[in-house]
């Protein structure tokens, strides 16, 4: 049986490794905005990552979501640029 503290630490580590996608929905349902991923980037999008390596920058730690959304919506920021590029893939 895991102690409460041990369980809490496991949950905190999982949250820190959880990333959320802040880019646009990709066509054919390949990737939806605000999808979350634990332990890495989605393997099924390898060709998209090859075509646009910046796509990986649109996967941000969950704890940074509000800052990332603000940056996506601010013209001229890196995440805004990556968001607009991702619309084309």
Backbone as a printed PyTorch tensor [residue, N CA C, xyz], in Angstrom:
tensor([[[  0.8490,  -1.1760,   0.0000],
         [  0.0000,   0.0000,   0.0000],
         [  0.8940,   1.2380,   0.0000]],

        [[  0.5500,   2.1800,  -0.8580],
         [  1.3110,   3.4200,  -0.9520],
         [  0.8420,   4.4040,   0.1150]],

        [[  1.8020,   5.1130,   0.6730],
         [  1.4350,   6.1430,   1.6380],
         [  0.7930,   7.3220,   0.9030]],

        [[  0.0950,   8.1480,   1.6390],
         [ -0.5500,   9.3190,   1.0510],
         [  0.5000,  10.2410,   0.4400]],

        [[  1.6150,  10.4520,   1.1300],
         [  2.6720,  11.3300,   0.6100],
         [  3.2770,  10.7790,  -0.6760]],

        [[  3.4790,   9.4620,  -0.7150],
         [  4.0480,   8.8390,  -1.9080],
         [  3.0820,   8.9850,  -3.0870]],

        [[  1.8140,   8.7370,  -2.8390],
         [  0.8000,   8.8840,  -3.8790],
         [  0.7440,  10.3250,  -4.3700]],

        [[  0.8220,  11.2740,  -3.4540],
         [  0.7990,  12.6890,  -3.8060],
         [  1.9910,  13.0410,  -4.7030]],

        [[  3.1790,  12.5150,  -4.3600],
         [  4.3710,  12.7750,  -5.1730],
         [  4.2310,  12.2070,  -6.5760]],

        [[  3.6550,  11.0200,  -6.6880],
         [  3.4420,  10.4000,  -8.0000],
         [  2.5080,  11.2670,  -8.8440]],

        [[  1.4400,  11.7630,  -8.2410],
         [  0.5000,  12.6230,  -8.9660],
         [  1.1500,  13.9170,  -9.4070]],

        [[  1.9700,  14.5170,  -8.5460],
         [  2.6560,  15.7610,  -8.8940],
         [  3.6060,  15.5290, -10.0620]],

        [[  4.3390,  14.4220, -10.0460],
         [  5.2470,  14.1090, -11.1550],
         [  4.4740,  13.9020, -12.4560]],

        [[  3.3330,  13.2280, -12.3830],
         [  2.5220,  12.9990, -13.5750],
         [  2.0200,  14.3240, -14.1420]],

        [[  1.5880,  15.2240, -13.2720],
         [  1.0990,  16.5270, -13.7260],
         [  2.2270,  17.3030, -14.3940]],

        [[  3.4270,  17.2550, -13.8100],
         [  4.5590,  17.9810, -14.3870],
         [  4.9580,  17.4200, -15.7420]],

        [[  4.7060,  16.1400, -15.9720],
         [  5.0530,  15.5310, -17.2530],
         [  3.9040,  15.6350, -18.2520]],

        [[  2.7620,  16.1360, -17.8050],
         [  1.6040,  16.2580, -18.6740],
         [  1.7120,  17.5290, -19.4910]],

        [[  1.5060,  17.3860, -20.7830],
         [  1.5620,  18.5270, -21.6890],
         [  0.2070,  18.6770, -22.3670]],

        [[ -0.0940,  19.9010, -22.7110],
         [ -1.3570,  20.2010, -23.3730],
         [ -1.0500,  20.9250, -24.6830]],

        [[ -1.7970,  20.5660, -25.7120],
         [ -1.5900,  21.1400, -27.0430],
         [ -2.3970,  22.4220, -27.1500]],

        [[ -1.7180,  23.5450, -27.4570],
         [ -2.3920,  24.8470, -27.5520],
         [ -2.4880,  25.3520, -28.9950]],

        [[ -2.2020,  24.4830, -29.9480],
         [ -2.2800,  24.8760, -31.3470],
         [ -3.6790,  24.6930, -31.9030]],

        [[ -3.8340,  24.9390, -33.1980],
         [ -5.1470,  24.7880, -33.8380],
         [ -5.4980,  23.3120, -34.0330]],

        [[ -6.7830,  23.0380, -34.2140],
         [ -7.1890,  21.6800, -34.5710],
         [ -6.5620,  21.3360, -35.9140]],

        [[ -6.0090,  20.1470, -36.0190],
         [ -5.4580,  19.7000, -37.2970],
         [ -6.5340,  18.9380, -38.0550]],

        [[ -6.5140,  19.0570, -39.3670],
         [ -7.5440,  18.4270, -40.1970],
         [ -7.5930,  16.9120, -39.9980]],

        [[ -8.7290,  16.3520, -40.3470],
         [ -8.9900,  14.9060, -40.2500],
         [ -8.8780,  14.3900, -38.8230]],

        [[ -9.0590,  15.2650, -37.8350],
         [ -9.0510,  14.8540, -36.4400],
         [ -7.7060,  14.3550, -35.9360]],

        [[ -6.6290,  14.7350, -36.6210],
         [ -5.3010,  14.2620, -36.2170],
         [ -4.9060,  14.7660, -34.8410]],

        [[ -5.3230,  15.9920, -34.5130],
         [ -4.9670,  16.5730, -33.2230],
         [ -5.9470,  17.6900, -32.9130]],

        [[ -6.4750,  17.6650, -31.7170],
         [ -7.4540,  18.6690, -31.3040],
         [ -6.8210,  19.5950, -30.2700]],

        [[ -7.1790,  20.8650, -30.3480],
         [ -6.6820,  21.8600, -29.3930],
         [ -7.0650,  21.4390, -27.9750]],

        [[ -6.1650,  21.6480, -27.0660],
         [ -6.2980,  21.3430, -25.6370],
         [ -6.2910,  19.8460, -25.3320]],

        [[ -5.8300,  19.0210, -26.2740],
         [ -5.6160,  17.6070, -25.9640],
         [ -4.4400,  17.5110, -25.0090]],

        [[ -4.5100,  16.5910, -24.0550],
         [ -3.4250,  16.4340, -23.0860],
         [ -2.6960,  15.1100, -23.3160]],

        [[ -1.4110,  15.1350, -23.0090],
         [ -0.5480,  13.9750, -23.2230],
         [  0.3690,  13.8020, -22.0230]],

        [[  0.4670,  12.5730, -21.5520],
         [  1.3410,  12.2610, -20.4160],
         [  2.5430,  11.5010, -20.9440]],

        [[  3.7330,  11.9710, -20.5830],
         [  4.9480,  11.2290, -20.8870],
         [  5.5140,  11.4180, -22.2810]],

        [[  5.1460,  12.4600, -22.9600],
         [  5.7530,  12.7130, -24.2640],
         [  4.7680,  13.1810, -25.3080]],

        [[  5.3000,  13.3690, -26.4870],
         [  4.4870,  13.8380, -27.6050],
         [  3.8200,  12.6560, -28.2970]],

        [[  2.7000,  12.8870, -28.9770],
         [  1.9960,  11.7770, -29.6370],
         [  2.8200,  11.1710, -30.7770]],

        [[  2.9660,   9.8660, -30.7240],
         [  3.7700,   9.1350, -31.7110],
         [  3.1430,   9.1480, -33.1000]],

        [[  1.8180,   9.2310, -33.1720],
         [  1.1330,   9.1520, -34.4600],
         [  1.3060,  10.4110, -35.3160]],

        [[  1.9890,  11.4170, -34.7910],
         [  2.1780,  12.6640, -35.5350],
         [  3.6150,  12.8630, -35.9970]],

        [[  4.3530,  11.7940, -36.1350],
         [  5.7750,  11.9190, -36.4950],
         [  5.9640,  12.6370, -37.8340]],

        [[  5.1050,  12.3790, -38.8100],
         [  5.2660,  13.0550, -40.1060],
         [  4.9730,  14.5480, -39.9850]],

        [[  4.0270,  14.9190, -39.1030],
         [  3.7360,  16.3360, -38.8810],
         [  4.9060,  17.0340, -38.1960]],

        [[  5.5440,  16.3380, -37.2400],
         [  6.7100,  16.9140, -36.5610],
         [  7.8840,  17.0690, -37.5300]],

        [[  8.0100,  16.1460, -38.4780],
         [  9.0630,  16.2640, -39.4860],
         [  8.7930,  17.4450, -40.4120]],

        [[  7.5300,  17.6130, -40.8110],
         [  7.1710,  18.7090, -41.7150],
         [  7.2940,  20.0640, -41.0280]],

        [[  7.0030,  20.0930, -39.7330],
         [  7.0480,  21.3540, -38.9910],
         [  7.5440,  21.0860, -37.5650]],

        [[  8.8620,  21.0910, -37.3650],
         [  9.4140,  20.8130, -36.0340],
         [  8.8730,  21.7510, -34.9480]],

        [[  8.4820,  22.9660, -35.3330],
         [  7.9620,  23.9360, -34.3720],
         [  6.6550,  23.4880, -33.7380]],

        [[  5.9870,  22.5060, -34.3490],
         [  4.7310,  21.9920, -33.8020],
         [  4.9180,  21.5230, -32.3600]],

        [[  6.0680,  20.9580, -32.0680],
         [  6.3410,  20.4710, -30.7100],
         [  6.3000,  21.5960, -29.6810]],

        [[  6.5770,  22.8280, -30.1030],
         [  6.5540,  23.9730, -29.1810],
         [  5.1430,  24.3080, -28.7170]],

        [[  4.1430,  23.7930, -29.4330],
         [  2.7500,  24.0560, -29.0590],
         [  2.2330,  23.0730, -28.0100]],

        [[  3.0910,  22.1790, -27.5360],
         [  2.7720,  21.2840, -26.4320],
         [  3.4450,  21.8680, -25.1950]],

        [[  2.6670,  22.4100, -24.2960],
         [  3.2150,  23.1180, -23.1360],
         [  2.8360,  22.3920, -21.8500]],

        [[  3.6340,  22.5580, -20.7930],
         [  3.2530,  21.9710, -19.5100],
         [  1.8880,  22.5140, -19.0710]],

        [[  1.0780,  21.6510, -18.4930],
         [ -0.2670,  22.0390, -18.0730],
         [ -0.2330,  23.2710, -17.1730]],

        [[  0.7670,  23.3460, -16.3060],
         [  0.8250,  24.4840, -15.3850],
         [  1.1020,  25.8080, -16.0940]],

        [[  1.5280,  25.7550, -17.3630],
         [  1.7930,  26.9720, -18.1450],
         [  0.6680,  27.3100, -19.1140]],

        [[ -0.4600,  26.6450, -18.9930],
         [ -1.5380,  26.8060, -19.9690],
         [ -1.9970,  28.2480, -20.1190]],

        [[ -2.2950,  28.9360, -19.0440],
         [ -2.8450,  30.2940, -19.1820],
         [ -1.8400,  31.2350, -19.8420]],

        [[ -0.5660,  31.1230, -19.4870],
         [  0.4640,  31.9530, -20.1190],
         [  0.5840,  31.6150, -21.6010]],

        [[  0.5310,  30.3300, -21.9330],
         [  0.6750,  29.9050, -23.3260],
         [ -0.5040,  30.3790, -24.1780]],

        [[ -1.7200,  30.2980, -23.6500],
         [ -2.8900,  30.7560, -24.4000],
         [ -2.7830,  32.2550, -24.6650]],

        [[ -2.3410,  32.9920, -23.6630],
         [ -2.1530,  34.4380, -23.8390],
         [ -1.1250,  34.7080, -24.9370]],

        [[ -0.0360,  33.9370, -24.9260],
         [  1.0050,  34.1340, -25.9350],
         [  0.5160,  33.7380, -27.3290]],

        [[ -0.2530,  32.6610, -27.4250],
         [ -0.8080,  32.2510, -28.7210],
         [ -1.6730,  33.3680, -29.2930]],

        [[ -2.3980,  34.0630, -28.4250],
         [ -3.3180,  35.1100, -28.8590],
         [ -2.6670,  36.4800, -29.0270]],

        [[ -1.3560,  36.5810, -28.7710],
         [ -0.6490,  37.8580, -28.8910],
         [  0.1720,  37.8590, -30.1740]],

        [[ -0.2230,  38.7020, -31.0930],
         [  0.4470,  38.7680, -32.3920],
         [  1.9440,  39.0610, -32.2300]],

        [[  2.7450,  38.2950, -32.9810],
         [  4.1830,  38.5140, -32.9970],
         [  4.9740,  37.6670, -32.0180]],

        [[  4.3050,  36.9670, -31.1070],
         [  5.0280,  36.1190, -30.1510],
         [  5.4050,  34.7940, -30.8240]],

        [[  6.3930,  34.0990, -30.2910],
         [  6.7620,  32.8110, -30.8970],
         [  5.5880,  31.8250, -30.9790]],

        [[  4.8210,  31.6760, -29.8990],
         [  3.7130,  30.7170, -29.9430],
         [  2.6450,  31.1370, -30.9470]],

        [[  2.4340,  32.4200, -31.1180],
         [  1.4890,  32.9020, -32.1210],
         [  1.9770,  32.5280, -33.5190]],

        [[  3.2660,  32.6790, -33.7360],
         [  3.8650,  32.3120, -35.0260],
         [  3.7050,  30.8080, -35.2830]],

        [[  4.0130,  29.9830, -34.2800],
         [  3.8990,  28.5290, -34.4340],
         [  2.4390,  28.1120, -34.6580]],

        [[  1.5220,  28.7710, -33.9480],
         [  0.0920,  28.4900, -34.1150],
         [ -0.3190,  28.7300, -35.5690]],

        [[  0.0750,  29.8700, -36.1060],
         [ -0.2900,  30.1970, -37.4870],
         [  0.3660,  29.2600, -38.4920]],

        [[  1.5950,  28.8390, -38.2390],
         [  2.2450,  27.8680, -39.1060],
         [  1.5150,  26.5270, -39.0640]],

        [[  1.0630,  26.1470, -37.8860],
         [  0.3900,  24.8470, -37.7190],
         [ -0.9430,  24.7940, -38.4670]],

        [[ -1.5390,  25.9330, -38.7190],
         [ -2.7970,  25.9610, -39.4800],
         [ -2.6020,  25.4170, -40.8890]],

        [[ -1.3570,  25.4310, -41.3630],
         [ -1.0740,  25.0300, -42.7390],
         [ -0.7260,  23.5570, -42.9000]],

        [[ -0.6150,  22.8260, -41.7920],
         [ -0.2610,  21.3960, -41.9480],
         [ -1.4640,  20.4930, -41.8230]]])
